[in-house]
Coordinates of C-alpha atoms in Angstrom, one line a residue:
Chain A
X1028 CA -108.1 38.2 -81.9
X1029 CA -108.1 41.0 -79.4
X1030 CA -108.2 40.9 -75.6
X1031 CA -109.3 44.1 -74.0
X1032 CA -107.9 43.0 -70.7
X1033 CA -104.4 42.5 -72.1
X1034 CA -104.6 45.7 -74.1
X1035 CA -105.8 47.6 -71.0
X1036 CA -102.9 46.4 -68.8
X1037 CA -100.5 47.0 -71.6
X1038 CA -101.6 50.6 -72.3
X1039 CA -101.7 51.4 -68.5
X1040 CA -98.1 50.3 -68.0
X1041 CA -96.7 52.1 -71.1
X1042 CA -98.6 55.3 -70.1
X1043 CA -97.1 55.0 -66.6
X1044 CA -93.5 54.9 -67.8
X1045 CA -94.2 57.8 -70.2
X1046 CA -95.1 59.9 -67.2
X1047 CA -92.0 58.7 -65.4
X1048 CA -89.9 59.7 -68.4
X1049 CA -91.1 63.3 -68.2
X1050 CA -90.8 63.4 -64.4
X1051 CA -87.1 62.2 -64.7
X1052 CA -85.9 65.7 -65.6
X1053 CA -86.4 66.7 -62.0
X1054 CA -84.5 63.7 -60.6
X1055 CA -81.1 64.6 -59.2
X1056 CA -81.6 67.8 -61.0
X1057 CA -78.7 69.1 -63.0
X1058 CA -78.1 71.8 -65.6
X1059 CA -79.5 70.1 -68.7
X1060 CA -78.0 72.7 -70.9
X1061 CA -74.6 70.9 -70.4
X1062 CA -74.0 67.9 -72.7
X1063 CA -72.5 65.8 -69.9
X1064 CA -75.7 66.4 -67.9
X1065 CA -78.2 65.8 -70.7
X1066 CA -76.2 63.1 -72.5
X1067 CA -74.5 61.3 -69.6
X1068 CA -76.8 62.1 -66.6
X1069 CA -74.0 64.2 -65.2
X1070 CA -71.8 61.1 -64.6
X1071 CA -73.5 60.7 -61.3
X1072 CA -75.2 57.3 -61.5
X1073 CA -74.3 54.9 -58.7
X1074 CA -74.0 51.1 -58.9
X1075 CA -77.7 50.3 -58.6
X1076 CA -78.9 52.8 -61.2
X1077 CA -76.1 51.8 -63.6
X1078 CA -77.1 48.1 -63.1
X1079 CA -80.7 48.9 -64.2
X1080 CA -79.6 51.3 -66.9
X1081 CA -77.0 49.0 -68.5
X1082 CA -79.3 46.0 -68.0
X1083 CA -82.1 47.8 -69.8
X1084 CA -79.7 49.1 -72.4
X1085 CA -77.8 46.0 -73.4
X1086 CA -80.5 43.4 -73.1
X1087 CA -82.9 45.0 -75.5
X1088 CA -86.4 44.0 -76.4
X1089 CA -85.3 42.8 -79.7
X1090 CA -82.9 40.4 -78.0
X1091 CA -85.8 39.1 -76.0
X1092 CA -87.6 38.4 -79.3
X1093 CA -84.8 37.4 -81.6
X1094 CA -82.8 35.0 -79.3
X1095 CA -85.7 32.7 -78.6
X1096 CA -86.8 33.1 -82.3
X1097 CA -83.4 31.7 -83.3
X1098 CA -83.7 28.8 -80.8
X1099 CA -87.2 28.2 -82.2
X1100 CA -86.0 28.2 -85.8
X1101 CA -82.4 26.9 -85.7
X1102 CA -82.2 25.2 -82.3
X1103 CA -78.8 25.0 -80.4
X1104 CA -76.9 27.6 -82.5
X1105 CA -79.3 30.2 -81.1
X1106 CA -77.9 29.6 -77.6
X1107 CA -74.7 31.4 -78.5
X1108 CA -76.2 34.4 -76.8
X1109 CA -75.3 32.8 -73.4
X1110 CA -71.5 32.3 -73.9
X1111 CA -71.6 35.8 -75.6
X1112 CA -72.9 37.5 -72.5
X1113 CA -70.5 35.5 -70.3
X1114 CA -67.5 36.7 -72.3
X1115 CA -68.7 40.3 -72.1
X1116 CA -68.1 40.9 -68.4
X1117 CA -64.5 40.0 -67.9
X1118 CA -63.8 42.4 -70.7
X1119 CA -66.0 45.1 -69.1
X1120 CA -64.2 44.5 -65.8
X1121 CA -60.7 44.7 -67.1
X1122 CA -60.9 47.4 -69.8
X1123 CA -63.7 49.9 -69.3
X1124 CA -62.7 51.4 -66.0
X1125 CA -59.7 52.9 -68.0
X1126 CA -62.0 54.5 -70.5
X1127 CA -64.1 55.9 -67.7
X1128 CA -61.1 57.4 -65.9
X1129 CA -59.7 59.1 -69.0
X1130 CA -63.1 60.4 -70.0
X1131 CA -63.7 61.8 -66.6
X1132 CA -60.2 63.4 -66.5
X1133 CA -60.5 65.0 -69.9
X1134 CA -64.3 65.6 -70.2
X1135 CA -64.8 63.1 -73.0
X1136 CA -68.5 62.2 -73.8
X1137 CA -67.9 59.7 -76.6
X1138 CA -65.3 57.1 -77.7
X1139 CA -64.5 59.3 -80.6
X1140 CA -63.6 62.1 -78.2
X1141 CA -61.1 59.8 -76.6
X1142 CA -59.6 58.7 -79.9
X1143 CA -59.1 62.3 -80.9
X1144 CA -57.4 63.1 -77.7
X1145 CA -55.2 60.0 -77.7
X1146 CA -54.1 60.0 -81.3
X1147 CA -54.5 63.7 -82.2
X1148 CA -56.3 62.8 -85.4
X1149 CA -59.6 64.4 -86.3
X1150 CA -60.1 62.0 -89.2
X1151 CA -59.7 58.9 -87.1
X1152 CA -62.2 60.4 -84.5
X1153 CA -64.6 61.1 -87.4
X1154 CA -64.3 57.5 -88.6
X1155 CA -65.1 56.2 -85.1
X1156 CA -68.0 58.6 -84.7
X1157 CA -69.6 57.8 -88.1
X1158 CA -69.1 54.0 -87.5
X1159 CA -70.9 54.4 -84.2
X1160 CA -73.9 56.3 -85.7
X1161 CA -74.2 54.0 -88.7
X1162 CA -74.0 50.8 -86.7
X1163 CA -76.6 52.1 -84.1
X1164 CA -79.3 53.4 -86.5
X1165 CA -80.6 50.0 -87.6
X1166 CA -80.4 48.9 -83.9
X1167 CA -82.9 51.6 -83.0
X1168 CA -85.1 50.5 -85.9
X1169 CA -85.0 47.0 -84.6
X1170 CA -86.4 48.1 -81.2
X1171 CA -89.4 49.4 -83.2
X1172 CA -89.7 46.0 -84.9
X1173 CA -89.9 44.5 -81.3
X1174 CA -92.8 46.8 -80.5
X1175 CA -94.5 46.0 -83.8
X1176 CA -94.3 42.3 -82.9
X1177 CA -96.1 42.7 -79.6
X1178 CA -98.6 45.1 -81.1
X1179 CA -99.5 42.3 -83.6
X1180 CA -99.9 40.0 -80.6
X1181 CA -102.3 42.4 -79.1
X1182 CA -104.3 42.5 -82.3
X1183 CA -103.4 46.1 -83.1
X1184 CA -102.7 46.9 -86.7
X1185 CA -101.6 50.0 -88.4
X1186 CA -98.8 52.4 -87.7
X1187 CA -100.4 54.9 -85.4
X1188 CA -99.7 53.2 -82.0
X1189 CA -96.0 52.9 -83.0
X1190 CA -95.9 56.6 -83.9
X1191 CA -97.6 57.6 -80.6
X1192 CA -95.2 55.5 -78.5
X1193 CA -92.2 56.9 -80.3
X1194 CA -93.4 60.5 -80.2
X1195 CA -93.7 60.2 -76.5
X1196 CA -90.3 58.7 -76.2
X1197 CA -88.8 61.4 -78.3
X1198 CA -90.4 64.1 -76.2
X1199 CA -89.2 62.9 -72.8
X1200 CA -85.7 62.0 -74.1
X1201 CA -85.6 65.6 -75.4
X1202 CA -86.6 67.1 -72.0
X1203 CA -84.9 64.7 -69.6
X1204 CA -81.9 63.2 -71.5
X1205 CA -80.3 60.1 -70.1
X1206 CA -82.2 60.4 -66.8
X1207 CA -85.4 59.3 -68.6
X1208 CA -84.2 55.9 -69.7
X1209 CA -82.4 55.4 -66.4
X1210 CA -85.6 55.8 -64.5
X1211 CA -87.8 53.8 -66.9
X1212 CA -85.2 51.0 -67.0
X1213 CA -86.0 50.3 -63.3
X1214 CA -89.6 49.5 -64.2
X1215 CA -88.8 47.7 -67.4
X1216 CA -86.3 45.4 -65.7
X1217 CA -88.6 44.5 -62.9
X1218 CA -91.4 43.6 -65.4
X1219 CA -88.9 41.5 -67.4
X1220 CA -87.8 39.6 -64.3
X1221 CA -91.4 38.9 -63.3
X1222 CA -92.3 37.8 -66.8
X1223 CA -89.3 35.5 -67.0
X1224 CA -89.7 33.9 -63.6
X1225 CA -93.4 33.3 -64.2
X1226 CA -92.7 32.0 -67.7
X1227 CA -90.1 29.4 -66.8
X1228 CA -92.2 28.1 -63.9
X1229 CA -95.7 28.1 -65.5
X1230 CA -95.0 27.1 -69.1
X1231 CA -92.9 24.0 -68.4
X1232 CA -95.7 23.0 -65.9
X1233 CA -98.2 23.2 -68.7
X1234 CA -96.0 21.3 -71.1
X1235 CA -95.2 18.5 -68.8
X1236 CA -91.7 19.4 -67.6
X1237 CA -88.3 20.2 -69.2
X1238 CA -87.7 16.6 -70.2
X1239 CA -90.8 16.7 -72.5
X1240 CA -89.8 20.1 -73.8
X1241 CA -86.4 19.0 -75.0
X1242 CA -87.7 15.7 -76.2
X1243 CA -89.9 17.6 -78.7
X1244 CA -86.9 19.3 -80.3
X1245 CA -85.9 17.6 -83.5
X1246 CA -82.6 15.7 -82.6
X1247 CA -80.4 17.6 -85.2
X1248 CA -81.4 20.9 -83.6
X1249 CA -80.8 19.8 -80.0
X1250 CA -77.0 20.1 -80.2
X1251 CA -74.5 21.8 -82.5
X1252 CA -73.5 19.7 -85.5
X1253 CA -70.2 18.0 -84.7
X1254 CA -67.0 18.9 -86.7
X1255 CA -66.1 16.6 -89.5
X1256 CA -62.7 16.0 -91.1
X1257 CA -61.8 19.2 -92.9
X1258 CA -64.7 21.3 -91.6
X1259 CA -65.1 22.7 -88.0
X1260 CA -68.7 23.4 -88.8
X1261 CA -71.3 24.8 -86.4
X1262 CA -69.0 24.7 -83.4
X1263 CA -66.5 27.2 -84.7
X1264 CA -69.4 29.4 -85.9
X1265 CA -70.8 29.2 -82.4
X1266 CA -67.5 30.1 -80.6
X1267 CA -66.6 33.0 -83.0
X1268 CA -70.1 34.4 -82.9
X1269 CA -69.9 34.5 -79.1
X1270 CA -66.4 36.0 -79.0
X1271 CA -67.0 38.5 -81.8
X1272 CA -70.4 39.7 -80.4
X1273 CA -68.8 40.1 -77.0
X1274 CA -65.9 42.2 -78.4
X1275 CA -68.4 44.3 -80.3
X1276 CA -70.9 45.0 -77.6
X1277 CA -69.1 47.5 -75.5
X1278 CA -67.9 49.4 -78.5
X1279 CA -71.5 50.4 -79.3
X1280 CA -72.2 54.0 -78.5
X1281 CA -75.1 53.1 -76.2
X1282 CA -73.0 50.8 -74.1
X1283 CA -70.2 53.4 -73.8
X1284 CA -72.8 56.1 -72.9
X1285 CA -74.0 53.8 -70.1
X1286 CA -70.4 53.1 -68.9
X1287 CA -69.5 56.8 -68.9
X1288 CA -72.6 57.8 -66.9
X1289 CA -71.2 55.9 -63.9
X1290 CA -70.1 57.9 -60.9
X1291 CA -66.9 56.0 -60.4
X1292 CA -64.8 53.3 -61.9
X1293 CA -65.8 51.0 -59.0
X1294 CA -69.4 51.3 -60.2
X1295 CA -68.3 49.7 -63.5
X1296 CA -66.4 46.9 -61.9
X1297 CA -69.2 46.1 -59.5
X1298 CA -71.6 46.0 -62.4
X1299 CA -69.4 43.6 -64.3
X1300 CA -69.9 41.3 -61.3
X1301 CA -73.7 42.0 -60.9
X1302 CA -74.9 42.4 -64.5
X1303 CA -74.7 38.6 -65.3
X1304 CA -78.1 38.4 -63.4
X1305 CA -79.5 39.6 -66.7
X1306 CA -77.7 36.9 -68.6
X1307 CA -79.5 34.3 -66.5
X1308 CA -82.8 36.0 -67.6
X1309 CA -81.6 36.0 -71.2
X1310 CA -80.6 32.3 -71.0
X1311 CA -84.0 31.4 -69.7
X1312 CA -85.7 33.6 -72.3
X1313 CA -83.7 31.7 -75.0
X1314 CA -85.3 28.5 -73.7
X1315 CA -88.7 30.1 -74.4
X1316 CA -88.0 29.4 -78.0
X1317 CA -87.6 25.7 -77.2
X1318 CA -90.8 25.8 -75.2
X1319 CA -92.6 27.4 -78.2
X1320 CA -91.5 24.3 -80.3
X1321 CA -92.9 22.0 -77.6
X1322 CA -96.1 24.0 -77.3
X1323 CA -96.7 23.7 -81.0
X1324 CA -97.7 27.3 -81.5
X1325 CA -96.5 27.3 -85.0
X1326 CA -99.4 25.0 -86.1
X1327 CA -102.2 26.9 -84.3
X1328 CA -104.5 28.7 -86.7
X1329 CA -104.9 31.7 -84.4
X1330 CA -101.2 32.6 -84.7
X1331 CA -100.9 32.0 -88.5
X1332 CA -101.2 35.7 -89.3
X1333 CA -98.5 36.7 -86.8
X1334 CA -96.1 34.0 -88.0
X1335 CA -96.8 35.1 -91.6
X1336 CA -95.9 38.7 -90.8
X1337 CA -92.9 38.2 -88.5
X1338 CA -91.7 34.7 -89.0
X1339 CA -90.0 33.0 -86.0
X1340 CA -89.9 36.4 -84.2
X1341 CA -93.6 35.8 -83.4
X1342 CA -92.7 32.6 -81.4
X1343 CA -92.5 34.3 -78.0
X1344 CA -95.6 36.5 -78.3
X1345 CA -97.5 33.4 -79.6
X1346 CA -96.3 31.3 -76.7
X1347 CA -97.3 34.0 -74.1
X1348 CA -100.8 34.3 -75.7
X1349 CA -101.2 30.6 -75.6
X1350 CA -99.9 30.0 -72.1
X1351 CA -100.8 33.1 -70.0
X1352 CA -104.1 34.6 -68.9
X1353 CA -105.0 37.9 -70.7
X1354 CA -103.9 40.2 -67.9
X1355 CA -100.5 38.7 -67.7
X1356 CA -100.1 38.8 -71.4
X1357 CA -100.5 42.6 -71.0
X1358 CA -97.7 42.6 -68.4
X1359 CA -95.4 40.5 -70.5
X1360 CA -96.0 42.5 -73.7
X1361 CA -95.6 45.7 -71.8
X1362 CA -92.2 44.4 -70.5
X1363 CA -91.1 43.8 -74.1
X1364 CA -92.4 47.2 -75.4
X1365 CA -90.9 49.2 -72.6
X1366 CA -87.8 47.1 -73.1
X1367 CA -87.6 48.6 -76.5
X1368 CA -88.1 52.2 -75.4
X1369 CA -85.2 52.2 -73.0
X1370 CA -82.4 51.1 -75.4
X1371 CA -84.0 53.2 -78.2
X1372 CA -83.7 56.3 -75.9
X1373 CA -80.1 55.5 -74.9
X1374 CA -79.1 54.7 -78.5
X1375 CA -80.5 58.0 -79.8
X1376 CA -78.8 59.9 -77.0
X1377 CA -75.5 58.2 -77.8
X1378 CA -75.8 59.0 -81.5
X1379 CA -76.7 62.6 -80.7
X1380 CA -73.6 62.8 -78.4
X1381 CA -71.4 61.5 -81.2
X1382 CA -72.9 63.8 -83.9
X1383 CA -72.7 66.9 -81.7
X1384 CA -69.2 66.3 -80.4
X1385 CA -67.4 64.7 -83.2
X1386 CA -69.1 66.0 -86.3
X1387 CA -70.9 69.2 -85.6
X1388 CA -68.4 70.7 -83.2
X1389 CA -65.4 69.3 -84.9
X1390 CA -66.3 70.4 -88.4
X1391 CA -69.1 73.0 -88.3
X1392 CA -68.9 75.0 -85.2
X1393 CA -65.5 74.6 -83.4
X1394 CA -66.3 77.3 -80.9
X1395 CA -69.7 76.6 -79.5
X1396 CA -71.1 77.2 -76.1
X1397 CA -72.0 74.2 -73.9
X1398 CA -75.7 75.3 -74.0
X1399 CA -75.6 75.4 -77.8
X1400 CA -73.9 72.0 -77.9
X1401 CA -76.5 70.5 -75.6
X1402 CA -79.3 72.0 -77.8
X1403 CA -77.9 70.5 -80.9
X1404 CA -77.7 67.1 -79.3
X1405 CA -81.3 67.3 -78.2
X1406 CA -82.5 68.1 -81.7
X1407 CA -80.3 65.3 -83.2
X1408 CA -81.8 62.8 -80.9
X1409 CA -85.2 63.7 -82.4
X1410 CA -84.0 63.4 -85.9
X1411 CA -82.4 60.0 -85.2
X1412 CA -85.6 58.6 -83.8
X1413 CA -87.7 60.0 -86.6
X1414 CA -85.3 58.4 -89.1
X1415 CA -85.6 55.0 -87.4
X1416 CA -89.4 55.4 -87.4
X1417 CA -89.6 56.2 -91.1
X1418 CA -87.2 53.3 -91.8
X1419 CA -89.4 50.8 -90.1
X1420 CA -92.7 52.0 -91.4
X1421 CA -91.5 52.5 -95.0
X1422 CA -89.4 49.4 -95.4
X1423 CA -89.9 45.7 -94.6
X1424 CA -88.6 44.8 -91.1
X1425 CA -86.2 42.3 -92.8
X1426 CA -84.0 45.3 -93.9
X1427 CA -83.6 46.4 -90.3
X1428 CA -82.7 42.9 -89.2
X1429 CA -80.1 42.5 -92.0
X1430 CA -78.5 45.9 -91.4
X1431 CA -78.2 45.2 -87.7
X1432 CA -76.2 42.1 -88.5
X1433 CA -73.9 44.4 -90.5
X1434 CA -73.8 46.8 -87.5
X1435 CA -71.8 44.3 -85.4
X1436 CA -69.3 43.9 -88.2
X1437 CA -68.9 47.7 -88.5
X1438 CA -68.7 48.6 -84.9
X1439 CA -66.0 46.0 -84.1
X1440 CA -63.7 47.8 -86.5
X1441 CA -63.3 50.6 -84.0
X1442 CA -61.7 48.1 -81.5
X1443 CA -58.0 48.8 -82.4
X1444 CA -58.5 52.6 -82.0
X1445 CA -60.7 52.5 -78.9
X1446 CA -59.7 49.4 -76.9
X1447 CA -56.1 49.0 -77.9
X1448 CA -55.8 52.8 -77.8
X1449 CA -56.6 52.6 -74.0
X1450 CA -53.3 50.7 -73.6
X1451 CA -51.0 52.1 -76.2
X1452 CA -50.6 54.9 -78.6
X1453 CA -47.9 53.1 -80.5
X1454 CA -50.4 52.4 -83.3
X1455 CA -50.2 55.2 -85.9
X1456 CA -53.5 57.0 -86.6
X1457 CA -53.2 56.5 -90.4
X1458 CA -52.4 52.8 -89.9
X1459 CA -55.6 52.6 -87.8
X1460 CA -57.6 54.3 -90.4
X1461 CA -56.4 52.0 -93.2
X1462 CA -57.0 49.0 -90.9
X1463 CA -60.5 50.3 -90.2
X1464 CA -61.2 50.7 -93.8
X1465 CA -59.9 47.2 -94.7
X1466 CA -61.9 45.7 -91.9
X1467 CA -65.1 47.3 -93.0
X1468 CA -64.5 46.5 -96.7
X1469 CA -63.8 42.8 -96.0
X1470 CA -66.6 42.5 -93.5
X1471 CA -69.2 44.1 -95.9
X1472 CA -67.9 41.9 -98.7
X1473 CA -68.4 38.7 -96.7
X1474 CA -71.9 39.9 -95.5
X1475 CA -72.9 40.7 -99.1
X1476 CA -71.5 37.4 -100.3
X1477 CA -73.8 35.6 -97.8
X1478 CA -76.8 37.3 -99.3
X1479 CA -77.1 39.9 -96.4
X1480 CA -78.8 37.4 -94.2
X1481 CA -76.0 35.6 -92.4
X1482 CA -72.7 36.6 -90.9
X1483 CA -70.8 33.4 -90.5
X1484 CA -68.5 33.2 -93.5
X1485 CA -66.5 30.0 -94.1
X1486 CA -62.8 30.5 -94.3
X1487 CA -60.5 28.0 -95.9
X1488 CA -57.2 27.6 -94.0
X1489 CA -54.7 24.9 -94.7
X1490 CA -57.4 22.8 -96.3
X1491 CA -59.8 23.1 -93.3
X1492 CA -63.1 24.9 -93.6
X1493 CA -63.7 27.2 -90.6
X1494 CA -67.0 28.9 -90.5
X1495 CA -66.2 32.2 -88.7
X1496 CA -68.2 35.2 -87.6
X1497 CA -67.3 37.9 -90.3
X1498 CA -66.9 40.5 -87.6
X1499 CA -64.1 38.5 -86.0
X1500 CA -62.2 37.5 -89.2
X1501 CA -62.4 41.1 -90.5
X1502 CA -61.2 42.4 -87.2
X1503 CA -58.2 40.2 -87.3
X1504 CA -57.4 41.5 -90.7
X1505 CA -57.9 45.1 -89.4
X1506 CA -55.5 44.5 -86.5
X1507 CA -52.9 42.9 -88.7
X1508 CA -52.9 45.8 -91.1
X1509 CA -52.9 48.4 -88.3
X1510 CA -49.9 46.8 -86.7
X1511 CA -47.9 46.2 -89.9
X1512 CA -48.5 49.8 -91.2
X1513 CA -47.6 51.3 -87.8
X1514 CA -44.1 49.8 -88.1
X1515 CA -43.7 51.6 -91.4
X1516 CA -45.4 54.9 -90.5
X1517 CA -43.8 55.2 -87.1
X1518 CA -40.4 55.0 -88.8
X1519 CA -41.1 57.7 -91.4
X1520 CA -44.0 59.9 -90.2
X1521 CA -44.4 62.1 -87.2
X1522 CA -47.4 61.5 -85.0
X1523 CA -49.3 64.2 -83.3
X1524 CA -49.4 64.9 -79.6
X1525 CA -51.2 62.7 -77.1
X1526 CA -53.2 65.0 -74.9
X1527 CA -53.8 62.2 -72.3
X1528 CA -51.3 61.3 -69.6
X1529 CA -50.6 57.9 -68.0
X1530 CA -52.3 59.1 -64.8
X1531 CA -55.5 59.9 -66.6
X1532 CA -56.2 56.1 -66.9
X1533 CA -55.8 55.1 -63.3
Chain Y
X388 CA -48.2 45.6 -67.9
X389 CA -48.5 47.9 -64.9
X390 CA -50.9 46.9 -62.2
X391 CA -51.0 43.3 -63.3
X392 CA -51.6 40.6 -60.6
X393 CA -51.7 36.8 -61.0
X394 CA -55.3 36.9 -59.8
X395 CA -56.2 38.7 -63.1
X396 CA -55.6 35.3 -64.9
X397 CA -59.0 34.2 -63.4
X398 CA -60.6 36.6 -66.0
X399 CA -59.4 34.3 -68.8
X400 CA -61.0 31.1 -67.3
X401 CA -64.5 31.8 -68.6
X402 CA -63.0 32.6 -72.0
X403 CA -61.4 29.2 -72.3
X404 CA -64.4 27.4 -70.9
X405 CA -66.9 29.0 -73.3
X406 CA -64.7 29.0 -76.5
X407 CA -63.9 25.3 -76.0
X408 CA -67.2 24.3 -77.6
X409 CA -66.5 20.6 -78.1
X410 CA -66.1 20.2 -74.3
X411 CA -69.8 20.9 -73.8
X412 CA -71.5 20.0 -77.1
X413 CA -73.3 16.9 -75.8
X414 CA -76.6 15.9 -74.3
X415 CA -75.5 13.9 -71.2
X416 CA -75.6 14.1 -68.3
X417 CA -79.0 15.7 -68.1
X418 CA -80.4 17.5 -65.1
X419 CA -84.2 17.4 -64.7
X420 CA -84.6 16.7 -68.4
X421 CA -82.3 19.6 -69.5
X422 CA -79.4 18.4 -71.7
X423 CA -75.8 19.1 -70.6
X424 CA -75.2 21.6 -73.4
X425 CA -77.9 23.9 -72.0
X426 CA -77.4 23.7 -68.2
X427 CA -73.6 23.7 -68.4
X428 CA -73.6 27.1 -70.2
X429 CA -76.3 28.5 -67.9
X430 CA -74.1 27.4 -64.9
X431 CA -71.2 29.4 -66.3
X432 CA -73.1 32.6 -65.9
X433 CA -73.0 32.6 -62.1
X434 CA -69.5 31.0 -62.2
X435 CA -68.2 33.8 -64.4
X436 CA -69.7 36.4 -62.0
X437 CA -68.1 34.6 -59.0
X438 CA -64.7 34.8 -60.6
X439 CA -65.1 38.5 -61.2
X440 CA -66.2 38.9 -57.6
X441 CA -63.0 37.1 -56.5
X442 CA -60.8 39.4 -58.5
X443 CA -62.7 42.4 -57.3
X444 CA -62.2 41.4 -53.6
X445 CA -58.6 40.5 -54.1
X446 CA -57.9 43.9 -55.6
X447 CA -59.8 45.7 -52.9
X448 CA -57.7 43.9 -50.3
X449 CA -54.5 44.6 -52.1
X450 CA -55.2 48.3 -52.5
X451 CA -56.1 48.6 -48.8
X452 CA -52.7 47.0 -47.9
X453 CA -50.7 49.5 -50.0
X454 CA -52.5 52.5 -48.5

């Protein structure tokens, strides 16, 4: 089933943002041969641009597909995305201005730069950098899965449109750096808001109101299963998923890149106040999964192929195709596809920054000119995107989804070095390193034990079963070990110098 | 901790509200057909933002006074 109207609107919008991406290199023109210019937009973005940039960066296309898919498939547990995004902002408000200040004072471009300066350990910085890159790669691949889903909805098969879209993305990221996604994010976010507002008004109207929508949800899926004697059940899974995801989010390289591109620490704090507007959009998008249940798209023969290929991830595209006129389907699908390009660009830039600063310069070319450094980062951003593209085309999308679940477990292990490091350097770098390793080993073991498809691992404590997000339980182990070993190591070993001063954080 | 003010305790309020899942894991009261579980959590998005805004303003005032 192919609608030329929907396809035409879709292609026109995607082509428009591609032009915008190339044009972005001229915007607030800077010397793009400097890494902080190419990879952080020169740290000159004000409150409004950062709002669009971080909104476009954190609320990815895949989120807009996967969260309602979870609501569609599992019901209430999928709504954890809402408390998750509520918990994120107090953390951003309280902690990240400190990271911005010290990065500005010392010229840091990545979290690993900070860890190296703070703890004087190249090895710990390498661990943080590698964790960031490994956790982000499947996340980029997932953005491509998001594009694949809407292409399926448009009746386009084959890999060539995906390759074209990504080649264009790679080209303008190369030439414009972080300025490109910042500019495109403005268009993307407006399209998303329009789509969401129309969807939550028009679709409930068609389905007979919210009362009927929720009445169509099977009762066991409407709420979380209550706790029983000896098992906290779905409620503890829900709370730990929200908390663990919130703690992990701002450790991701693409989030840190967005934060560091701000022009002042006030920009970060104002955005912690203003970014929840996106959470409202996300909460409403989550409800689209519930609407898809009520609309009965799953049983409609015209969507059978899509559900077969993408499972519950096809719920939102199917709902849009069912409820919207063709031209608006084009707008909505373009919003999702462009919503994939923005974070994919920022993620590849963030990985490139990490590789260049903390692997290439630290280990291969200690003395390198700023221009050379920036050139390496540009090339790495191409390689990262090509890798993600090959990954998605060559392997089933299930692998990208499962690896992204692991990504959260991995990235959260950098919390003691990065977040706690902003407040204290009492923790010994080797203790942090061993804590990091233990956290990763235990997290991966739990994930493998769950068959790679789930992340809530049931812990047995004092005879009570507590289903807990593996990222959170492995992080607690990581912190416990880091603290315990620091007591020992601080007593016997010397630590290396801290190159940051207390004033750098203010 | 340096720079700590009592107003910063407001930042913990959303944390308690959201992690105390049994307090909102129920269907009633509904609003316009939406069960409590859903609208209550959606309501906390603007509430959380408002609390951050209060802290922001309180700090801005405090820093003006000290200058």
